[in-house]
Amino acid sequence: MEWVAVAGGFVAAAVRAGTPLLWAALGETLTERSGVINLGVEGAMLVGALAGTLGGFAGGPWVGVIAAAGAGGVASLVFAVLAIVARADQIITGTAITLGAVGVTGIVFRRAFGSTGPGLDLETFPSVSVPLLHRIPVLGEGLFHQPALTYLAVLVAGALAWFVFRTRWGLALRAVGESPEAARAAGISVRSVQLVATVVGGVAAGIGGATLVLAQVGTFAEKMTAGRGFIAIAIVVLGRWHPMGVLAAALFFGGASALQFLFQAMGFDVPYQLFLMLPYLLALAALTGVVGKARGPAALGVSSDEG
Amino acid sequence: MNRWMTVRRSIAAVLGGLGLLAIGLVAAGYDPGAAFGALFRGAFGSWYAFSSATLPRSVPLIILGLGFAIAYRSGALNIGGEGQFLVGAIAATWLGGMMGGVPPVLAIPIVLAGSVVAGALWIAIPVLLRLRFGVLEVISTLLLNFVAEALVSLMVQGPLQEAKGIYPQSDPIAVPSRLPIVGGTRLHLGFFLALALIGAAWFLFHRTLLGFRMKAIGLGPKAAHLVGRISVGSLLAVSLLVSGAIAGLAGGVEVTGVTYALFQNLSPGYGFTAIAVALLARGHPLGIVAAGVLFGALEAGAGAMQRDAGIPAVAVYVVQAVTIIIVLLADATLRRRPTPAAAT
Amino acid sequence: MSCFLLDVTPLSSVPTARLDLRDVAKRFGPTTALDGVSLTVAPGEVHTLLGENGAGKSTLMHIAFGMLQPDRGSIVVDGVPRLITSPRMARDAGLGMVHQHFTTVPALTVAENLALAQGVAAGQWKRSPTFQDPLLGRLSDGLDPGAPVEQLSVGEKQRLEILKAVVQGQQMLLLDEPTAVLTPGETTDLLQWVQAFAAAGGSVVFITHKLAEARLVGDSVTVLRHGTVRLTGALGEFTTEALAQAMIGRASARTVAPKRPSARSDGDVVVRVRNLQLAARGQSTNPEGSGVSFDVRAGEIVGLVAIEGQGQRELLLAIAGVGSAAPGTVEVVGRAVLIPEDRTTEGIIGEFSLVENIALASDAAAPWVGRWGTLDWEALRQRTEMVVRTYGVQAPSTDMPVRSLSGGNQQKLVLGRALAANPSVVVAGNPTRGLDFQATTEMHQRLQETASSGVAVLVYSNDLDEVLALADRILVVSGGQVLIPDRADRDTIGQLMLAAERTP
């Protein structure tokens, strides 16, 4: 019985830790499919986390999510204007956006909560059980007793897959990411597609940040995303730019983060820092194993010449 | 003429960053006058502030900025300066602790060499991944920053923790391994070491075939390969290794010149600020010194700003971010200006 | 088939033209690309548009297709004035375009590319009613809808391009140098298809700079030079000499230099290729033991021709001694230098100055490299000035970025840099790609002089006519093999070029 509880707890923790990553990675998948790599996704998550906290205090968790979506969208809009419209280097612009997000959230956070922080009395998302299914041994608790945002993320993954591979807008998106010249010749406005894909991607990253606060940690702290946005980028590669692959990869990384829980529950005395390192090392390993076999959008990261 | 335009644009970028910070502070309800007053006093308010706060803080920025610039010139993005800095600091702390009784002329080179090797080894992982598996160094160096942070945490709570075992920090390094200091200030030998490195880099890029080839693979890798018969992959690896080694040295200098010990949050994001430094200087060695001192002043002033005006020190990240963005925008605009040959 | 169409009434009195471009002007910064150009195409007409590189042909077509906006002028389609500001509007007006460069998305399938052209979802690509049309059937024959476009041959890609352009029933087709990438056989097929399309009532603007091709396919002609119309009317009214003169602006109208009188075949062997294994596209390497072997002698020009990806690039690089070595041996007596295929990315570094581009070809033994690997910039400056003087590079200063030079001057610098190294072998890939007539002629003369001075010259070009005119003998690279044509005519060579594709 002990084993069942531990395993069930592990699955639940894995899904919980994987959900913010999933949101951000789905957003980045959309963005990268348009040929844009947005390292500002880390910054979008961070402003999303803070906006989610402020919105959560103001009007409850759903208001928090909406505020986070808006904040993530705005952060990515700034990125998009610089990197897509003005054609500044995407990698460095993304780094700068993340840097700026650290500064902005720092200022706003201190202003709003002082140096003591927001405390822990933020209303978070309750876990919702799926009838019957949540009673499945081991997996049930983890997969079917989760906050609404988790179920929503899975639905979004499916919707994104349908959008990318089954609609004419998805076809246009892929064409832009693979060959902007060809897309332009087909009458597609490359810049518009990239702008929309980047901003919507940022919205998803913002929601990811809100998920971190409102469905996982329960409070905000400076720099609390701690590189999750960058891990999301690795997840996109590991998931081979396919929403369903990204879903699986995000769960895998959630599992890596939850290992600490598992090891502690099993009574192993391993320094916790090793678990802090693990997701990043796994991300590296994943990139190593996947790059070369899977191919990303051909025009990824290349600033396009004209409209 | 061209150079002055570049300098003017860089100054405009910094002013733009400060301006946006002022707007942000007003919007957030702070008094920007008090904030900038504190910032300026903390950075330039006295000889002591300048020599003991601004200049020491500019040292890691100059060295790390140079490290970033070297790889950037070769067309590689080493965003892992922060991590290489930290492992350099770990190595320096470990070696520095064993230098009791060793004469400083031996101890200091040994300790700094250790940090150089550590930085190079840390970036050797991304180099290997790029050459063998095609993993972009941008992402791999970035991810390793977080690993290095956790490694520091592990060290100061494990093998390198102080003998008393109370706080998560190391014991101070042995006295012979500490860098000499200019009397009456906290300005240490590392500053002059940084200037020497800058001079060496200038010579490398302007006077040697190796430096010229590094620029060539950055600007035209195919032409460099076919016309210059350069092994682009190997040279890129060399360039990245040097970049990482220099970043590691920055960590060693910080420990032997400033902190004398290892602890968490040793770096307030020097590795990222250094990217702004290098971009602002457009990779030019002398520009890196100027930009490094300027951002060192910002770091120094940020502490005073937090203390005296209650504004979080992370606010200076806004200045850095805006500076980077303005520089990028200026360059992107220049690039778009049509040339006669391209207008067909 | 086109003969009776030549007798069509004067174009101006045709009641409704299919496409009527009136007084179109366009400037790019200080450069005037088009200065009041008019062009009229009737239903059922193939209108050839001739002109040198930079004459404004592509700019005019981009304006007609909504990719560029004119500064002045109007577009009338089927009698209706149109404001065409995007390719989508052009397509809706009944225009289709095939660009100079492929505009298919390599990673997407044939079906997805066709869907993209129609603006529908991938699954609906066959909705177009035109798929019942036998004319389209001729194009789509043998194209697998599920195959990624990157796996198609060049000829198949070109057919897909045309298919995309007419898939919505477009009757006005703009073809921008559609034969530039095709072999002689594929070219013939394409020209026949164009005539069939016109016979069925379609209209075509056919851009080319090959006069013979224009004669084969066209009913009428317009010649552009420096952005203005120099000549227009029914093709039959003009002699080839008159057309060429209108294109180039002077009497001498040969597109390539005359053959060298004294082609030597008794020079010493300076390149000895033995059993070199070349990897053609879609193959790993050749079956063992069947590598490439041949010699090149001092003083001769050997031409290499091939369709895309037959291993010619590896061969050129192996002889020039750069890149990873393919299995087999290449012996070169003396020094081999390379003029890379793609000037702008492989031959020069655009941001570098002229001096730095000269410095690019340094090795540790170069006279301006010091013992400790230092560079003597003064010596490099002198070297650069010598190259600039000797090879007639027009540049205001040797310190300016090479990017700001014209293509012809860039290529002169590339050639000069190579020849200044006193090579025994020059390996040149597409030495005149993108150059205008004058620069092309000069480049050909330089290569011939170089050979006459006792240097072995290997020339690879996408343009078979260029190789035919320059080379003393021709080798065809196909499927990683080198084939020797028994006769040096277009048809024989064209057959050999396709040899590997025909027998998988």
mmCIF file of C-alpha atoms in Angstrom, chain C residues 33-312:
data_model
loop_
_atom_site.group_PDB
_atom_site.id
_atom_site.type_symbol
_atom_site.label_atom_id
_atom_site.label_comp_id
_atom_site.label_asym_id
_atom_site.label_seq_id
_atom_site.Cartn_x
_atom_site.Cartn_y
_atom_site.Cartn_z
ATOM 1 C CA ALA C 33 14.597 50.058 -62.049
ATOM 2 C CA LEU C 34 11.726 50.809 -64.466
ATOM 3 C CA ASP C 35 11.079 54.034 -66.279
ATOM 4 C CA GLY C 36 7.707 54.080 -68.012
ATOM 5 C CA VAL C 37 7.431 50.499 -69.268
ATOM 6 C CA SER C 38 4.330 49.254 -71.075
ATOM 7 C CA LEU C 39 3.605 45.669 -72.046
ATOM 8 C CA THR C 40 0.521 44.102 -73.620
ATOM 9 C CA VAL C 41 -0.289 40.397 -73.864
ATOM 10 C CA ALA C 42 -3.278 39.068 -75.833
ATOM 11 C CA PRO C 43 -5.191 35.857 -75.090
ATOM 12 C CA GLY C 44 -3.376 32.919 -76.625
ATOM 13 C CA GLU C 45 -0.123 34.855 -76.941
ATOM 14 C CA VAL C 46 3.336 33.908 -75.726
ATOM 15 C CA HIS C 47 5.150 37.169 -75.135
ATOM 16 C CA THR C 48 8.872 36.858 -74.569
ATOM 17 C CA LEU C 49 10.521 39.435 -72.363
ATOM 18 C CA LEU C 50 14.222 39.806 -73.061
ATOM 19 C CA GLY C 51 16.913 41.734 -71.262
ATOM 20 C CA GLU C 52 20.210 41.558 -69.420
ATOM 21 C CA ASN C 53 20.474 40.995 -65.694
ATOM 22 C CA GLY C 54 19.247 44.126 -63.981
ATOM 23 C CA ALA C 55 17.303 45.340 -67.011
ATOM 24 C CA GLY C 56 14.113 45.338 -64.948
ATOM 25 C CA LYS C 57 12.376 42.179 -66.202
ATOM 26 C CA SER C 58 11.863 40.597 -62.793
ATOM 27 C CA THR C 59 10.905 43.935 -61.233
ATOM 28 C CA LEU C 60 8.207 44.386 -63.872
ATOM 29 C CA MET C 61 6.847 40.909 -63.206
ATOM 30 C CA HIS C 62 6.939 41.446 -59.449
ATOM 31 C CA ILE C 63 4.855 44.573 -59.941
ATOM 32 C CA ALA C 64 2.362 42.755 -62.152
ATOM 33 C CA PHE C 65 2.115 40.035 -59.519
ATOM 34 C CA GLY C 66 1.591 42.434 -56.633
ATOM 35 C CA MET C 67 4.902 41.734 -54.880
ATOM 36 C CA LEU C 68 6.112 45.279 -55.463
ATOM 37 C CA GLN C 69 4.121 48.467 -55.784
ATOM 38 C CA PRO C 70 4.884 50.702 -58.772
ATOM 39 C CA ASP C 71 5.643 54.378 -58.246
ATOM 40 C CA ARG C 72 3.549 55.121 -61.314
ATOM 41 C CA GLY C 73 1.526 53.239 -63.924
ATOM 42 C CA SER C 74 -1.448 50.925 -64.041
ATOM 43 C CA ILE C 75 -2.294 47.280 -64.469
ATOM 44 C CA VAL C 76 -5.261 46.260 -66.608
ATOM 45 C CA VAL C 77 -6.354 42.629 -66.634
ATOM 46 C CA ASP C 78 -8.964 41.512 -69.185
ATOM 47 C CA GLY C 79 -9.962 45.118 -69.742
ATOM 48 C CA VAL C 80 -10.488 45.850 -66.032
ATOM 49 C CA PRO C 81 -8.065 48.226 -64.273
ATOM 50 C CA ARG C 82 -6.793 46.515 -61.153
ATOM 51 C CA LEU C 83 -5.041 47.601 -58.006
ATOM 52 C CA ILE C 84 -2.867 44.582 -57.274
ATOM 53 C CA THR C 85 -1.075 44.939 -53.964
ATOM 54 C CA SER C 86 -0.455 41.297 -53.097
ATOM 55 C CA PRO C 87 0.185 37.996 -54.863
ATOM 56 C CA ARG C 88 -3.181 36.834 -53.586
ATOM 57 C CA MET C 89 -4.947 39.663 -55.425
ATOM 58 C CA ALA C 90 -2.912 38.870 -58.526
ATOM 59 C CA ARG C 91 -4.031 35.266 -58.385
ATOM 60 C CA ASP C 92 -7.630 36.270 -57.891
ATOM 61 C CA ALA C 93 -7.298 38.445 -60.983
ATOM 62 C CA GLY C 94 -6.242 35.356 -62.951
ATOM 63 C CA LEU C 95 -2.474 35.731 -62.866
ATOM 64 C CA GLY C 96 -0.028 32.964 -62.017
ATOM 65 C CA MET C 97 3.710 33.327 -61.611
ATOM 66 C CA VAL C 98 6.732 31.043 -61.696
ATOM 67 C CA HIS C 99 9.698 32.732 -60.044
ATOM 68 C CA GLN C 100 13.343 32.561 -60.914
ATOM 69 C CA HIS C 101 13.962 30.709 -57.678
ATOM 70 C CA PHE C 102 11.780 27.871 -56.476
ATOM 71 C CA THR C 103 8.964 28.996 -54.220
ATOM 72 C CA THR C 104 7.884 25.568 -53.082
ATOM 73 C CA VAL C 105 8.345 24.705 -49.407
ATOM 74 C CA PRO C 106 10.890 21.858 -49.397
ATOM 75 C CA ALA C 107 9.726 20.217 -46.170
ATOM 76 C CA LEU C 108 6.055 20.139 -47.186
ATOM 77 C CA THR C 109 4.540 17.588 -49.526
ATOM 78 C CA VAL C 110 3.432 18.149 -53.113
ATOM 79 C CA ALA C 111 -0.200 18.176 -51.958
ATOM 80 C CA GLU C 112 0.508 20.643 -49.153
ATOM 81 C CA ASN C 113 2.311 22.969 -51.536
ATOM 82 C CA LEU C 114 -0.631 22.852 -53.922
ATOM 83 C CA ALA C 115 -3.020 23.524 -51.046
ATOM 84 C CA LEU C 116 -0.878 26.465 -49.990
ATOM 85 C CA ALA C 117 -1.070 27.925 -53.469
ATOM 86 C CA GLN C 118 -4.854 27.675 -53.341
ATOM 87 C CA GLY C 119 -5.212 28.934 -49.783
ATOM 88 C CA VAL C 120 -7.021 25.805 -48.604
ATOM 89 C CA ALA C 121 -6.308 23.199 -45.951
ATOM 90 C CA ALA C 122 -3.882 20.442 -46.866
ATOM 91 C CA GLY C 123 -6.615 17.852 -47.308
ATOM 92 C CA GLN C 124 -8.461 19.909 -49.889
ATOM 93 C CA TRP C 125 -5.762 20.364 -52.472
ATOM 94 C CA LYS C 126 -7.624 18.450 -55.164
ATOM 95 C CA ARG C 127 -10.765 20.569 -54.896
ATOM 96 C CA SER C 128 -9.561 22.683 -57.790
ATOM 97 C CA PRO C 129 -11.754 21.970 -60.846
ATOM 98 C CA THR C 130 -8.721 22.419 -63.082
ATOM 99 C CA PHE C 131 -7.470 18.995 -62.077
ATOM 100 C CA GLN C 132 -9.774 17.536 -64.728
ATOM 101 C CA ASP C 133 -7.811 19.476 -67.317
ATOM 102 C CA PRO C 134 -5.508 17.283 -69.455
ATOM 103 C CA LEU C 135 -3.095 20.191 -69.707
ATOM 104 C CA LEU C 136 -2.599 20.070 -65.965
ATOM 105 C CA GLY C 137 -2.402 16.323 -66.173
ATOM 106 C CA ARG C 138 0.699 16.665 -68.324
ATOM 107 C CA LEU C 139 2.314 18.642 -65.528
ATOM 108 C CA SER C 140 1.234 16.486 -62.614
ATOM 109 C CA ASP C 141 2.104 13.178 -64.280
ATOM 110 C CA GLY C 142 4.302 11.158 -61.978
ATOM 111 C CA LEU C 143 4.250 13.657 -59.090
ATOM 112 C CA ASP C 144 3.433 11.796 -55.872
ATOM 113 C CA PRO C 145 1.108 14.052 -53.836
ATOM 114 C CA GLY C 146 2.482 12.649 -50.575
ATOM 115 C CA ALA C 147 6.153 13.122 -51.409
ATOM 116 C CA PRO C 148 8.054 15.946 -49.711
ATOM 117 C CA VAL C 149 9.103 18.440 -52.355
ATOM 118 C CA GLU C 150 12.747 18.229 -51.292
ATOM 119 C CA GLN C 151 12.816 14.699 -52.733
ATOM 120 C CA LEU C 152 11.769 15.815 -56.215
ATOM 121 C CA SER C 153 14.191 16.330 -59.067
ATOM 122 C CA VAL C 154 14.755 19.821 -60.395
ATOM 123 C CA GLY C 155 12.561 19.152 -63.423
ATOM 124 C CA GLU C 156 9.737 17.862 -61.219
ATOM 125 C CA LYS C 157 10.035 20.883 -58.947
ATOM 126 C CA GLN C 158 9.718 23.170 -61.926
ATOM 127 C CA ARG C 159 6.578 21.329 -63.086
ATOM 128 C CA LEU C 160 5.131 21.732 -59.603
ATOM 129 C CA GLU C 161 5.898 25.453 -59.739
ATOM 130 C CA ILE C 162 3.879 25.803 -62.922
ATOM 131 C CA LEU C 163 1.134 23.614 -61.536
ATOM 132 C CA LYS C 164 0.896 25.935 -58.529
ATOM 133 C CA ALA C 165 0.697 28.942 -60.798
ATOM 134 C CA VAL C 166 -2.265 27.676 -62.838
ATOM 135 C CA VAL C 167 -4.029 25.477 -60.273
ATOM 136 C CA GLN C 168 -6.814 27.967 -59.718
ATOM 137 C CA GLY C 169 -7.527 28.230 -63.422
ATOM 138 C CA GLN C 170 -5.245 31.188 -64.076
ATOM 139 C CA GLN C 171 -5.001 32.017 -67.766
ATOM 140 C CA MET C 172 -2.176 34.561 -67.535
ATOM 141 C CA LEU C 173 1.119 32.952 -66.687
ATOM 142 C CA LEU C 174 4.298 34.882 -65.841
ATOM 143 C CA LEU C 175 7.405 32.696 -66.239
ATOM 144 C CA ASP C 176 10.670 34.196 -64.949
ATOM 145 C CA GLU C 177 13.574 32.357 -66.609
ATOM 146 C CA PRO C 178 11.877 28.983 -66.194
ATOM 147 C CA THR C 179 14.490 27.066 -68.179
ATOM 148 C CA ALA C 180 17.576 28.326 -66.362
ATOM 149 C CA VAL C 181 17.756 25.231 -64.163
ATOM 150 C CA LEU C 182 16.588 22.641 -66.715
ATOM 151 C CA THR C 183 18.469 20.253 -68.945
ATOM 152 C CA PRO C 184 17.993 20.483 -72.726
ATOM 153 C CA GLY C 185 15.424 17.665 -72.720
ATOM 154 C CA GLU C 186 13.422 19.163 -69.879
ATOM 155 C CA THR C 187 13.574 22.539 -71.580
ATOM 156 C CA THR C 188 12.060 21.112 -74.755
ATOM 157 C CA ASP C 189 9.215 19.550 -72.774
ATOM 158 C CA LEU C 190 8.548 22.830 -71.001
ATOM 159 C CA LEU C 191 8.528 24.881 -74.197
ATOM 160 C CA GLN C 192 6.071 22.434 -75.758
ATOM 161 C CA TRP C 193 3.819 22.688 -72.746
ATOM 162 C CA VAL C 194 3.878 26.482 -72.886
ATOM 163 C CA GLN C 195 2.812 26.396 -76.511
ATOM 164 C CA ALA C 196 0.014 23.963 -75.731
ATOM 165 C CA PHE C 197 -1.133 26.232 -72.923
ATOM 166 C CA ALA C 198 -1.228 29.177 -75.306
ATOM 167 C CA ALA C 199 -2.972 27.155 -78.018
ATOM 168 C CA ALA C 200 -5.718 26.432 -75.486
ATOM 169 C CA GLY C 201 -6.210 30.150 -74.983
ATOM 170 C CA GLY C 202 -3.778 30.876 -72.177
ATOM 171 C CA SER C 203 -1.384 33.807 -72.197
ATOM 172 C CA VAL C 204 2.242 33.727 -71.182
ATOM 173 C CA VAL C 205 4.990 36.236 -70.415
ATOM 174 C CA PHE C 206 8.198 34.270 -70.906
ATOM 175 C CA ILE C 207 11.357 35.828 -69.492
ATOM 176 C CA THR C 208 14.651 34.624 -70.852
ATOM 177 C CA HIS C 209 17.999 35.918 -71.947
ATOM 178 C CA LYS C 210 18.485 33.142 -74.476
ATOM 179 C CA LEU C 211 17.528 34.390 -77.909
ATOM 180 C CA ALA C 212 17.227 30.933 -79.452
ATOM 181 C CA GLU C 213 14.752 29.900 -76.789
ATOM 182 C CA ALA C 214 12.729 33.063 -77.305
ATOM 183 C CA ARG C 215 12.536 32.307 -81.012
ATOM 184 C CA LEU C 216 11.330 28.775 -80.327
ATOM 185 C CA VAL C 217 8.508 29.637 -77.988
ATOM 186 C CA GLY C 218 7.475 33.241 -78.518
ATOM 187 C CA ASP C 219 4.934 35.043 -80.663
ATOM 188 C CA SER C 220 5.938 38.547 -79.713
ATOM 189 C CA VAL C 221 8.793 40.178 -77.907
ATOM 190 C CA THR C 222 9.680 43.120 -75.696
ATOM 191 C CA VAL C 223 13.283 43.973 -74.929
ATOM 192 C CA LEU C 224 14.145 45.889 -71.753
ATOM 193 C CA ARG C 225 17.403 47.654 -71.046
ATOM 194 C CA HIS C 226 18.121 49.891 -68.064
ATOM 195 C CA GLY C 227 14.433 49.951 -67.176
ATOM 196 C CA THR C 228 13.060 51.126 -70.523
ATOM 197 C CA VAL C 229 11.530 49.341 -73.525
ATOM 198 C CA ARG C 230 14.078 49.266 -76.326
ATOM 199 C CA LEU C 231 12.053 47.258 -78.773
ATOM 200 C CA THR C 232 8.660 45.586 -78.969
ATOM 201 C CA GLY C 233 6.551 43.804 -81.593
ATOM 202 C CA ALA C 234 6.042 40.447 -83.272
ATOM 203 C CA LEU C 235 9.138 38.262 -83.009
ATOM 204 C CA GLY C 236 9.253 37.581 -86.708
ATOM 205 C CA GLU C 237 9.927 41.242 -87.455
ATOM 206 C CA PHE C 238 13.321 41.261 -85.832
ATOM 207 C CA THR C 239 16.609 39.611 -86.647
ATOM 208 C CA THR C 240 18.498 37.955 -83.842
ATOM 209 C CA GLU C 241 21.185 40.561 -84.268
ATOM 210 C CA ALA C 242 18.629 43.357 -83.758
ATOM 211 C CA LEU C 243 17.299 41.714 -80.605
ATOM 212 C CA ALA C 244 20.756 41.219 -79.188
ATOM 213 C CA GLN C 245 21.719 44.776 -79.983
ATOM 214 C CA ALA C 246 18.606 46.040 -78.207
ATOM 215 C CA MET C 247 19.461 43.913 -75.167
ATOM 216 C CA ILE C 248 23.113 44.822 -74.914
ATOM 217 C CA GLY C 249 23.152 48.253 -76.487
ATOM 218 C CA ARG C 250 25.926 47.685 -78.952
ATOM 219 C CA ALA C 251 26.638 45.847 -82.129
ATOM 220 C CA SER C 252 28.663 42.885 -80.892
ATOM 221 C CA ALA C 253 25.980 40.529 -79.737
ATOM 222 C CA ARG C 254 27.582 37.239 -78.995
ATOM 223 C CA THR C 255 26.664 36.116 -75.524
ATOM 224 C CA VAL C 256 29.966 34.337 -75.054
ATOM 225 C CA ALA C 257 33.483 35.073 -76.175
ATOM 226 C CA PRO C 258 34.769 33.388 -79.326
ATOM 227 C CA LYS C 259 36.514 30.086 -78.972
ATOM 228 C CA ARG C 260 40.209 30.272 -78.301
ATOM 229 C CA PRO C 261 42.124 29.391 -81.466
ATOM 230 C CA SER C 262 44.938 27.442 -79.843
ATOM 231 C CA ALA C 263 43.505 24.877 -77.463
ATOM 232 C CA ARG C 264 46.517 22.924 -76.311
ATOM 233 C CA SER C 265 46.227 19.237 -75.653
ATOM 234 C CA ASP C 266 49.911 18.502 -75.159
ATOM 235 C CA GLY C 267 50.518 20.189 -71.797
ATOM 236 C CA ASP C 268 51.820 18.329 -68.781
ATOM 237 C CA VAL C 269 49.268 16.569 -66.629
ATOM 238 C CA VAL C 270 48.754 18.796 -63.578
ATOM 239 C CA VAL C 271 45.643 17.187 -62.119
ATOM 240 C CA ARG C 272 45.430 13.451 -61.748
ATOM 241 C CA VAL C 273 42.151 12.159 -60.310
ATOM 242 C CA ARG C 274 42.135 8.439 -59.507
ATOM 243 C CA ASN C 275 39.225 6.411 -58.272
ATOM 244 C CA LEU C 276 37.633 9.323 -56.452
ATOM 245 C CA GLN C 277 34.354 8.319 -54.804
ATOM 246 C CA LEU C 278 31.707 10.997 -55.192
ATOM 247 C CA ALA C 279 28.393 11.042 -53.379
ATOM 248 C CA ALA C 280 25.490 12.068 -55.594
ATOM 249 C CA ARG C 281 22.199 13.153 -54.097
ATOM 250 C CA GLY C 282 20.199 10.238 -52.723
ATOM 251 C CA GLN C 283 23.170 7.881 -52.750
ATOM 252 C CA SER C 284 25.690 7.388 -49.993
ATOM 253 C CA THR C 285 28.767 6.750 -52.090
ATOM 254 C CA ASN C 286 29.227 4.769 -55.204
ATOM 255 C CA PRO C 287 29.608 1.022 -55.283
ATOM 256 C CA GLU C 288 33.221 0.276 -54.522
ATOM 257 C CA GLY C 289 35.791 0.344 -57.249
ATOM 258 C CA SER C 290 33.802 2.553 -59.580
ATOM 259 C CA GLY C 291 35.261 5.924 -58.627
ATOM 260 C CA VAL C 292 36.102 8.749 -60.945
ATOM 261 C CA SER C 293 39.404 8.915 -62.807
ATOM 262 C CA PHE C 294 40.644 11.534 -65.275
ATOM 263 C CA ASP C 295 43.527 13.916 -65.987
ATOM 264 C CA VAL C 296 43.667 17.609 -66.678
ATOM 265 C CA ARG C 297 46.589 19.099 -68.579
ATOM 266 C CA ALA C 298 48.234 22.454 -68.257
ATOM 267 C CA GLY C 299 46.819 24.993 -70.693
ATOM 268 C CA GLU C 300 43.442 23.371 -71.338
ATOM 269 C CA ILE C 301 39.957 24.404 -70.266
ATOM 270 C CA VAL C 302 37.907 21.449 -69.126
ATOM 271 C CA GLY C 303 34.189 22.092 -68.804
ATOM 272 C CA LEU C 304 32.050 20.242 -66.272
ATOM 273 C CA VAL C 305 28.285 20.037 -66.629
ATOM 274 C CA ALA C 306 25.719 18.365 -64.421
ATOM 275 C CA ILE C 307 22.218 18.706 -63.095
ATOM 276 C CA GLU C 308 21.820 19.473 -59.410
ATOM 277 C CA GLY C 309 23.520 17.274 -56.838
ATOM 278 C CA GLN C 310 25.398 14.765 -58.989
ATOM 279 C CA GLY C 311 28.621 15.005 -57.000
ATOM 280 C CA GLN C 312 30.117 17.842 -59.045
#
